[in-house]
Short mmCIF file of C-alpha atoms and ligand atoms in Angstrom, two decimals:
data_model
loop_
_atom_site.label_atom_id
_atom_site.label_comp_id
_atom_site.label_asym_id
_atom_site.label_seq_id
_atom_site.Cartn_x
_atom_site.Cartn_y
_atom_site.Cartn_z
CA MET A 3 22.88 -55.03 45.70
CA PRO A 4 24.04 -57.72 42.80
CA LEU A 5 22.33 -56.72 39.92
CA THR A 6 23.76 -52.98 40.11
CA ARG A 7 27.75 -54.87 40.88
CA ASP A 8 26.98 -57.12 37.85
CA LEU A 9 25.64 -54.14 35.77
CA VAL A 10 29.23 -52.00 36.27
CA THR A 11 31.40 -54.95 36.54
CA SER A 12 30.38 -56.47 33.36
CA TRP A 13 31.70 -55.09 30.26
CA ARG A 14 28.10 -54.38 29.25
CA GLY A 15 27.43 -51.96 32.52
CA TRP A 16 30.73 -50.62 31.45
CA LEU A 17 29.61 -49.83 27.76
CA THR A 18 26.17 -48.79 29.18
CA LEU A 19 27.39 -46.21 31.45
CA GLY A 20 29.68 -44.75 28.92
CA LEU A 21 26.68 -44.58 26.16
CA LEU A 22 24.75 -43.06 28.86
CA VAL A 23 27.83 -40.07 29.67
CA ILE A 24 28.29 -39.12 25.78
CA ALA A 25 24.56 -38.54 25.46
CA VAL A 26 24.53 -36.24 28.95
CA ALA A 27 27.41 -34.28 27.48
CA GLY A 28 26.61 -34.23 24.17
CA ALA A 29 23.13 -33.36 25.64
CA ALA A 30 25.23 -30.77 27.64
CA CYS A 31 27.17 -29.55 25.16
CA GLY A 32 24.25 -29.21 22.60
CA GLY A 33 22.65 -26.61 25.14
CA ALA A 34 25.98 -24.84 25.30
CA GLU A 35 26.36 -24.72 21.85
CA SER A 36 22.44 -22.81 21.28
CA PRO A 37 22.91 -19.67 19.56
CA PRO A 38 23.31 -16.48 22.29
CA ALA A 39 19.61 -15.11 22.45
CA GLN A 40 18.93 -12.96 19.75
CA PRO A 41 17.88 -9.23 20.22
CA ALA A 42 13.70 -9.38 19.61
CA ALA A 43 13.16 -9.15 15.31
CA GLU A 44 14.19 -6.10 14.15
CA PRO A 45 11.35 -3.59 13.12
CA PRO A 46 10.65 -3.04 9.87
CA ALA A 47 11.75 -0.51 8.11
CA ALA A 48 9.60 2.81 8.17
CA THR A 49 9.65 3.07 4.27
CA ALA A 50 9.31 -0.85 3.92
CA THR A 51 5.03 -0.85 3.48
CA PRO A 52 2.63 2.10 3.79
CA PRO A 53 0.51 1.95 7.06
CA ALA A 54 -2.66 0.52 6.28
CA SER A 55 -3.86 4.31 7.26
CA SER A 56 -2.30 5.61 4.38
CA PRO A 57 -4.41 8.13 2.50
CA ARG A 58 -4.91 7.15 -1.41
CA VAL A 59 -7.43 8.25 -4.30
CA TYR A 60 -8.17 5.67 -7.09
CA PHE A 61 -10.28 4.87 -9.90
CA VAL A 62 -13.10 2.68 -8.53
CA GLU A 63 -13.80 2.55 -12.53
CA PRO A 64 -12.68 2.16 -14.79
CA VAL A 65 -10.11 -0.29 -13.84
CA GLU A 66 -6.46 -0.24 -15.93
CA GLY A 67 -6.62 -1.66 -18.72
CA ALA A 68 -10.50 -1.35 -19.15
CA MET A 69 -12.09 -1.16 -22.68
CA VAL A 70 -14.91 1.42 -22.24
CA LYS A 71 -17.34 3.24 -24.41
CA SER A 72 -17.39 6.72 -24.62
CA PRO A 73 -18.93 8.73 -22.61
CA VAL A 74 -16.77 7.05 -19.99
CA LYS A 75 -18.54 6.63 -16.60
CA LEU A 76 -15.76 7.47 -13.75
CA VAL A 77 -15.39 6.70 -10.25
CA PHE A 78 -13.25 8.39 -7.45
CA GLY A 79 -12.17 5.84 -4.49
CA ILE A 80 -10.74 8.00 -1.59
CA GLU A 81 -9.13 5.85 1.81
CA ASN A 82 -7.50 8.04 4.83
CA PHE A 83 -8.49 11.30 3.47
CA GLN A 84 -11.80 13.54 3.61
CA LEU A 85 -13.18 14.58 0.57
CA ALA A 86 -14.68 18.29 0.94
CA ALA A 87 -15.85 20.75 -1.14
CA VAL A 88 -14.31 24.10 -2.07
CA PRO A 89 -16.10 26.71 -0.01
CA GLN A 90 -18.28 29.13 -1.32
CA GLY A 91 -16.46 33.05 -2.48
CA THR A 92 -12.86 33.83 -2.33
CA VAL A 93 -10.64 31.25 -0.32
CA THR A 94 -7.44 32.56 0.64
CA GLU A 95 -6.03 29.19 2.81
CA SER A 96 -6.80 25.64 2.24
CA ARG A 97 -7.81 23.74 5.03
CA PRO A 98 -6.01 21.02 6.24
CA ASN A 99 -6.71 17.07 5.49
CA LEU A 100 -9.14 17.89 3.27
CA GLY A 101 -9.55 18.06 -0.33
CA HIS A 102 -11.33 17.08 -3.81
CA HIS A 103 -10.78 15.16 -6.75
CA HIS A 104 -9.37 16.25 -10.60
CA VAL A 105 -9.07 14.18 -13.35
CA GLY A 106 -6.64 14.64 -16.22
CA VAL A 107 -7.00 13.49 -19.71
CA ASP A 108 -3.62 11.93 -21.21
CA ILE A 109 -1.88 13.71 -18.66
CA ASP A 110 0.54 12.25 -15.97
CA CYS A 111 0.63 12.79 -12.40
CA LEU A 112 1.80 16.68 -11.44
CA PRO A 113 3.82 16.62 -8.53
CA PRO A 114 3.02 18.22 -5.00
CA GLY A 115 2.61 22.19 -4.16
CA ILE A 116 1.60 22.68 -7.65
CA GLU A 117 -1.92 24.45 -8.51
CA ILE A 118 -4.29 22.23 -10.99
CA PRO A 119 -4.64 24.27 -13.84
CA LYS A 120 -8.55 25.36 -14.10
CA ALA A 121 -8.04 23.90 -18.55
CA ASN A 122 -7.72 21.49 -20.27
CA PRO A 123 -7.02 18.87 -19.59
CA TRP A 124 -8.19 18.67 -16.68
CA VAL A 125 -11.27 18.94 -14.46
CA HIS A 126 -11.80 19.98 -10.92
CA HIS A 127 -14.70 18.46 -8.70
CA GLY A 128 -15.25 21.26 -6.15
CA SER A 129 -18.24 20.60 -5.49
CA GLY A 130 -16.92 16.80 -4.12
CA ALA A 131 -18.16 14.74 -6.52
CA THR A 132 -17.09 11.34 -6.99
CA THR A 133 -18.68 10.38 -10.04
CA MET A 134 -18.74 11.96 -13.71
CA ASP A 135 -19.84 10.80 -17.29
CA MET A 136 -16.36 11.82 -19.70
CA GLN A 137 -17.05 11.97 -23.66
CA LEU A 138 -13.65 10.60 -24.76
CA PRO A 139 -12.97 9.89 -28.52
CA PRO A 140 -11.84 6.23 -29.40
CA GLY A 141 -8.36 5.05 -28.47
CA PRO A 142 -6.22 4.69 -25.87
CA HIS A 143 -6.22 7.42 -23.04
CA LYS A 144 -4.25 7.54 -19.91
CA LEU A 145 -6.59 9.45 -17.01
CA THR A 146 -5.37 10.21 -14.17
CA LEU A 147 -7.13 11.50 -11.18
CA GLN A 148 -5.12 13.96 -8.58
CA LEU A 149 -6.41 15.11 -5.20
CA GLY A 150 -6.05 19.00 -4.28
CA ASP A 151 -6.70 21.01 -1.53
CA ASP A 152 -8.99 24.00 -1.40
CA LEU A 153 -6.41 26.09 -3.64
CA HIS A 154 -6.23 23.60 -5.72
CA LYS A 155 -2.60 22.16 -5.27
CA THR A 156 -1.49 18.75 -5.33
CA ILE A 157 -0.61 16.76 -2.43
CA ASP A 158 1.99 14.47 -1.90
CA GLY A 159 0.69 10.99 -3.07
CA LEU A 160 -2.49 11.65 -3.79
CA CYS A 161 -2.57 10.41 -7.22
CA GLN A 162 -3.09 7.59 -9.45
CA THR A 163 -3.17 6.88 -13.27
CA VAL A 164 -5.05 4.41 -14.95
CA ASN A 165 -4.65 2.84 -19.26
CA ILE A 166 -7.79 2.83 -20.82
CA THR A 167 -9.28 2.11 -24.58
CA VAL A 168 -12.10 3.47 -25.74
CA VAL A 169 -13.89 1.52 -28.34
CA GLN A 170 -16.55 2.09 -30.84
CU1 CU B 201 -9.74 21.79 -7.76
#
């Protein structure tokens, strides 16, 4: 095989062979240097983002920053939680995972487990209503939508506040 011998014996052949060896060594080396296998991506922290099924209540209307006229149309939204009218008669226990809307005017969300007062500035919607027309004087107002159970007690996380301006 004169061709092979010529290649090996010529300086050009040695150079080619040398480059080939370096290339192979480099590839092997590169493979060895690749980072060790990582464990599967860490699961996201439980508190990073609420799951899609998180219950919430919110104003469908009015939206944050809205300029509205009185009477103001309020529309209440609820997701991943069951809206229910308060049972007739004397209620001594609240049914789990059921609630009704309450609107507070110019007041913040109450902390969880508090009985929502049956007085100003709160309006109870014990019938399970999801809308109302509210008379409000002109000017800026804070509206709070808060869910309460059959005993009208607040439920953790089920509250939203929007700031609106009533114009004449
Ligand atoms: Cu209530």
